[in-house]
XYZ file of C-alpha atoms in Angstrom:
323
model
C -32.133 2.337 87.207
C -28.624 0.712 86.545
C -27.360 -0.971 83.742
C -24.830 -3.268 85.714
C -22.269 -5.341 83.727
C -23.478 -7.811 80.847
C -23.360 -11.210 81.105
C -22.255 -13.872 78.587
C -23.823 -17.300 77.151
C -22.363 -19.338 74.343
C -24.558 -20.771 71.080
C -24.053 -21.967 67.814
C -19.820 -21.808 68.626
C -20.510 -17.719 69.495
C -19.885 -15.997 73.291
C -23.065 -13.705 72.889
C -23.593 -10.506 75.336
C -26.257 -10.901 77.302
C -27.989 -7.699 79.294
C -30.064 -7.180 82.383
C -33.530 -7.519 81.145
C -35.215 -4.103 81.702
C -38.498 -4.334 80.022
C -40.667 -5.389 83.169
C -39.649 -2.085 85.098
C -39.967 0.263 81.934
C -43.358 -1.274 80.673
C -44.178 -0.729 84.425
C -43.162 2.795 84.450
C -44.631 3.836 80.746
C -48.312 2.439 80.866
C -49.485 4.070 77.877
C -46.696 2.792 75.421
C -47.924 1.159 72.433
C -44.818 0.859 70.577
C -42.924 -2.879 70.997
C -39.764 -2.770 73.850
C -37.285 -5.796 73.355
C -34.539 -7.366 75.683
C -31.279 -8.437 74.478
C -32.507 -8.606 70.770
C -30.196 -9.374 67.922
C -29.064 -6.398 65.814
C -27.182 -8.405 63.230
C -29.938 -9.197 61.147
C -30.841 -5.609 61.069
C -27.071 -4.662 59.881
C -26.355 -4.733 55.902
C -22.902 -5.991 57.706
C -24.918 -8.866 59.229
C -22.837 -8.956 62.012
C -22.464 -7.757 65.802
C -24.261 -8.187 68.840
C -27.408 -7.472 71.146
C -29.405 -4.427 71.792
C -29.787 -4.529 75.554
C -33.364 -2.961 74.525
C -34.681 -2.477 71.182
C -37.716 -0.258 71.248
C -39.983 0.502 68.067
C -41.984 3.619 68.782
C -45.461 3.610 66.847
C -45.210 6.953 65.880
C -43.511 10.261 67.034
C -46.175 11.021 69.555
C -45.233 7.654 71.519
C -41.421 8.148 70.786
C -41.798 11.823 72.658
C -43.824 9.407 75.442
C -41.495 6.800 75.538
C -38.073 9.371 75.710
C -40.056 11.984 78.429
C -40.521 8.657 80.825
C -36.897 6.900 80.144
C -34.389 6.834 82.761
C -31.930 9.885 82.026
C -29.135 7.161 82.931
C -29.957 5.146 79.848
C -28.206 5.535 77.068
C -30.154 5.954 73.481
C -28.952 5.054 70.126
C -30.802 5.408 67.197
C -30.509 3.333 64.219
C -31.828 2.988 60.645
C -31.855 0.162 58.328
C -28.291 -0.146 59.123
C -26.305 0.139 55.794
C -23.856 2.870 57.059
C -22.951 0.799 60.115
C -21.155 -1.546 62.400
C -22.314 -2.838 65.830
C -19.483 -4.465 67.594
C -19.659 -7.827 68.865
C -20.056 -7.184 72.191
C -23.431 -5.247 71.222
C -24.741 -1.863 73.127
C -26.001 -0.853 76.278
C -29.194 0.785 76.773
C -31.930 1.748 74.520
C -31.468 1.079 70.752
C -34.869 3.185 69.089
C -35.703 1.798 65.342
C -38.466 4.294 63.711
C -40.165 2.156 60.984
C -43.711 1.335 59.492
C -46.622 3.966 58.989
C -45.413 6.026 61.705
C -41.913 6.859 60.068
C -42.133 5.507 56.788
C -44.561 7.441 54.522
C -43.808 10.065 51.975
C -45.890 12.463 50.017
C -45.547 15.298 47.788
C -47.405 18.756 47.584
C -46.474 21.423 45.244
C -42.790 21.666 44.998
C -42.304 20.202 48.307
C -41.508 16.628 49.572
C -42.308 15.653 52.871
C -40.501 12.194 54.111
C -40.697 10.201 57.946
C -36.964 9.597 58.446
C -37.665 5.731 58.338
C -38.870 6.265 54.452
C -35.624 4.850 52.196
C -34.050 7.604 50.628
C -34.384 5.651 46.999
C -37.934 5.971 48.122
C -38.151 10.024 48.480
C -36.444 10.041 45.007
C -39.590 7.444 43.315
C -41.812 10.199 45.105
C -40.449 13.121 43.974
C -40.143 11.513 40.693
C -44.313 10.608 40.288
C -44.698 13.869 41.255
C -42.630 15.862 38.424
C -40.215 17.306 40.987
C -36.388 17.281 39.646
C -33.930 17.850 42.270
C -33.943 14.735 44.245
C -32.490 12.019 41.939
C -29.540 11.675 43.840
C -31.191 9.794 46.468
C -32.105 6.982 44.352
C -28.435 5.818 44.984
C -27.894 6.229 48.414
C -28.662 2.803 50.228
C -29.810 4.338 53.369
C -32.865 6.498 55.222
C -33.809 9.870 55.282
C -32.963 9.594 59.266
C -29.303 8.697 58.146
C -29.318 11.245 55.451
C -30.134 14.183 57.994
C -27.753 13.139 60.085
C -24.645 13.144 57.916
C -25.856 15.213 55.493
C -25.864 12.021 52.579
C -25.149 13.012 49.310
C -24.125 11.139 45.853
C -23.797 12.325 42.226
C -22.519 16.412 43.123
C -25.755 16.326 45.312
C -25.999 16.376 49.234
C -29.193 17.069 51.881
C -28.162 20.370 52.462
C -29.081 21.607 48.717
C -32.636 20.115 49.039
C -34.351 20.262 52.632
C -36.375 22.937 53.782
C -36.519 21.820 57.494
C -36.839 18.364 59.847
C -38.715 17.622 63.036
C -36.978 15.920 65.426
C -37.822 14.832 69.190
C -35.168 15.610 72.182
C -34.335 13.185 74.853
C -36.958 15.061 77.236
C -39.881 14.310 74.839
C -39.738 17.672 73.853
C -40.503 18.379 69.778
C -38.184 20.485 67.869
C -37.912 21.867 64.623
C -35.410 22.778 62.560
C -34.581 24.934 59.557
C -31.310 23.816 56.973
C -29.230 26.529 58.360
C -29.722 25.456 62.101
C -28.516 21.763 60.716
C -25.527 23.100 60.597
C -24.310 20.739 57.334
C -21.032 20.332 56.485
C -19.603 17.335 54.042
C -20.969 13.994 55.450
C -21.716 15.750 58.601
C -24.531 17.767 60.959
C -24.240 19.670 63.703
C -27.340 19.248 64.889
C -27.590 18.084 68.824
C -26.606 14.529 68.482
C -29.366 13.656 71.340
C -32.150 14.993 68.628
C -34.147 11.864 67.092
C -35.039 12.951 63.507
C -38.757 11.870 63.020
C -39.424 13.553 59.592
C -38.485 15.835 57.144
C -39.526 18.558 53.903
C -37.965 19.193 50.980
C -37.566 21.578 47.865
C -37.922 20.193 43.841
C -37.825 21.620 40.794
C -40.292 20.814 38.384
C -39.320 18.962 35.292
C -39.919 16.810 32.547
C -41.040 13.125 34.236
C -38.678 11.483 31.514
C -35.876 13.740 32.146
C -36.118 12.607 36.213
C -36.296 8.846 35.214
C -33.185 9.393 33.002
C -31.332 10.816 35.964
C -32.573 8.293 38.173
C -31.591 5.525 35.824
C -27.981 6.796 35.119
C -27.785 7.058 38.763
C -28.584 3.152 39.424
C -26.141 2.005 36.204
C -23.452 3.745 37.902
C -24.286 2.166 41.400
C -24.786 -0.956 39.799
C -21.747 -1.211 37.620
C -18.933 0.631 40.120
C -20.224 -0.632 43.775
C -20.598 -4.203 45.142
C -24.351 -3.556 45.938
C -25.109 -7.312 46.053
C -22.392 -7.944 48.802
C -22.957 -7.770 52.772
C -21.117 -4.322 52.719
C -21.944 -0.881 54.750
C -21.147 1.293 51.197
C -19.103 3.710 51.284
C -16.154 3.555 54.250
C -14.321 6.474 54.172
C -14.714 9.727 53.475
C -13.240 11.364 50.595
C -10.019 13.689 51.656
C -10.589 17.014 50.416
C -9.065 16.821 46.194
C -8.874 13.140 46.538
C -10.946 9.988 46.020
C -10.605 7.197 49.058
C -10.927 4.517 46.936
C -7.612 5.478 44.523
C -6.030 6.308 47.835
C -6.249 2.378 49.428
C -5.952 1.131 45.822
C -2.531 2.795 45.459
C -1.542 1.472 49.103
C -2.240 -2.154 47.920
C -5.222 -2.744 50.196
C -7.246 -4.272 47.294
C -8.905 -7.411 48.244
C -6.781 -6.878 51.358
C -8.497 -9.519 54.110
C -8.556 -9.827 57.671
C -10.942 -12.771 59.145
C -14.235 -12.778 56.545
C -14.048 -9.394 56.152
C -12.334 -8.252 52.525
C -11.714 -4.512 51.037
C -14.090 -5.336 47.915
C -11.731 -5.764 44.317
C -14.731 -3.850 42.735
C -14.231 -0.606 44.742
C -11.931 -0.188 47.195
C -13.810 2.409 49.295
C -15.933 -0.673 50.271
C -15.466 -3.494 53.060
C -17.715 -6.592 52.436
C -18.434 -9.521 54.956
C -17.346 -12.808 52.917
C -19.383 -14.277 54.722
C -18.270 -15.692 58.008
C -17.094 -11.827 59.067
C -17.215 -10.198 62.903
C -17.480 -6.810 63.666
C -14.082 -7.399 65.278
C -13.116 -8.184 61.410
C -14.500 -5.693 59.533
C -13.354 -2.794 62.015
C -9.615 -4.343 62.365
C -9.892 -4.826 58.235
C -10.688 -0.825 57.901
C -7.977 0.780 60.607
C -5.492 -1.590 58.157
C -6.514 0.161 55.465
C -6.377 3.786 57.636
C -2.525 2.496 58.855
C -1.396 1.651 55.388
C -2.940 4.108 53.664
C -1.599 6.961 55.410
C 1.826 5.268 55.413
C 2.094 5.315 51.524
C 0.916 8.965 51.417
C 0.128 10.604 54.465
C -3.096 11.082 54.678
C -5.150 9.971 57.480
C -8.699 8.706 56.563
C -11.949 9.111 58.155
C -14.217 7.004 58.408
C -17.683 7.311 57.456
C -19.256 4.398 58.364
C -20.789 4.737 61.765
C -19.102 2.156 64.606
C -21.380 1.396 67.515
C -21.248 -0.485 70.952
C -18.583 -2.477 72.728
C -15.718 -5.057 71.501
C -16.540 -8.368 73.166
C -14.047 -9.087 75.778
């Protein structure tokens, strides 16, 4: 089963992708799927960004056991991306090829607590897994409340804020391989790093456990609440932004790096390095991909002309420039 070369239709002043249609011949070939397979469906609106193109298919699994299905019966020339709610991310404007899974709802999205332990799906918000860990008088996992992401995301580049990552709280994650196949695995075999997992990029996190400490209930809250003034008063969480874009060098802080290269407020298109904090890009509001991406290798270019250092980014870049 090809996926042969996109075509291309204009609307509302936009050249859109457009992608063979697939779903007849994979609903054909999967009879017992019950989760919801999409052509050609818009992933802007699922982008903090709000910007870039198509999903040639956009599939919604309704729980692991019909992801496994779904992945065991899919084409092994089809090319899978998973995605989350999107605030770590850019899809181009010429959108992606293939399969684009989404794990959400009752399937993904519940978390619980037992003992010490916290167990999360990997479409539950990480500010979520904090609230539960918090009801339950486990301490630990207040450094979630400011990450603006999913435990999916957080597994997979080991998310951390506040002298907290991943890797000092989970105990192990379940994840399903591109065969169907179920796999767990332990923290070591995650093989964490800073902002990073070495875990077999094909692996499709479906849910996850983790350790707390019990404490005082008011002593979490406090945490938690110092952790949202901070987000609140340093970070430009009511723009169209992806948070944080670069990683931090090792000794240094990205943000006083592009600051000192003059890249404040620096603009290209509708896309702007915030004036609040300089680590983040925001979408004006009439931004592309194209924008935002050109915007942040700027910043890279300048940056490591003033002082030599080459930034990395950190927010994830997906799918193809529109031609």
């Amino acid at each position: 089963m090809g996926l042969r070369a996109a075509g291309r239709a204009e609307g509302a002043g936009l050249i859109v992708a457009l992608f063979p249609d697939l779903v007849p011949e994979l609903k054909a070939a999967m009879p017992q799927l019950r989760g919801r397979l999409l052509a050609n469906e818009p992933l802007a609106p699922l982008t903090w960004f709000r910007v870039g193109g198509p999903a040639q298919l956009l599939f919604t699994p309704a729980d692991a056991d019909d992801l496994g299905y779904f992945l065991g019966a899919l084409p092994r020339d089809i090319d899978v991306t998973v995605v989350g709610v999107g605030s770590n991310l850019i899809v181009r404007d010429g959108g992606l090829p293939g399969v684009v899974i989404r794990l959400g709802g009752r399937g993904f999205g519940e978390t619980s607590a037992d003992g010490d332990v916290v167990s999360a799906g990997t479409a539950a918000l990480d500010k979520r897994v904090a609230e539960a860990a918090a009801n339950a008088g486990l301490g630990g996992l207040e450094f979630y409340h400011g990450i603006p992401g999913t435990i999916g995301g957080a597994l997979r580049m080991n998310a951390g804020a506040n002298g907290r990552e991943t890797k000092d709280v989970l105990i192990e994650a379940s994840a399903i391989s591109r065969d169907g196949t179920l796999h767990r695995l332990s923290n070591a075999e995650m093989g964490f790093s800073y902002r990073h997992s070495g875990a077999d990029p094909a692996l499709i996190f479906t849910s996850a456990r983790f350790r707390g400490e019990p404490m005082d209930r008011a002593t979490i809250r406090a945490r938690m609440d110092e952790v949202q003034r901070h987000r609140e008063t340093a970070q430009p969480v009511r723009e169209k932004t992806g948070g944080s874009t670069f990683k931090n060098p090792p000794g240094q802080s990205a943000w006083k790096l592009i600051d000192a290269a003059g890249c404040r407020g620096l603009r290209v298109g509708g896309a702007q390095v915030s004036e609040m904090h300089c680590n983040f890009l925001i979408n004006t509001g009439s931004a592309t991909a194209q924008d935002i991406e050109t915007l942040g290798d700027t910043v890279r270019a300048r940056v490591k002309d003033h002082s030599g250092i080459e930034l990395q980014w950190e927010i994830k870049r997906i799918g193809r420039a529109l031609d």
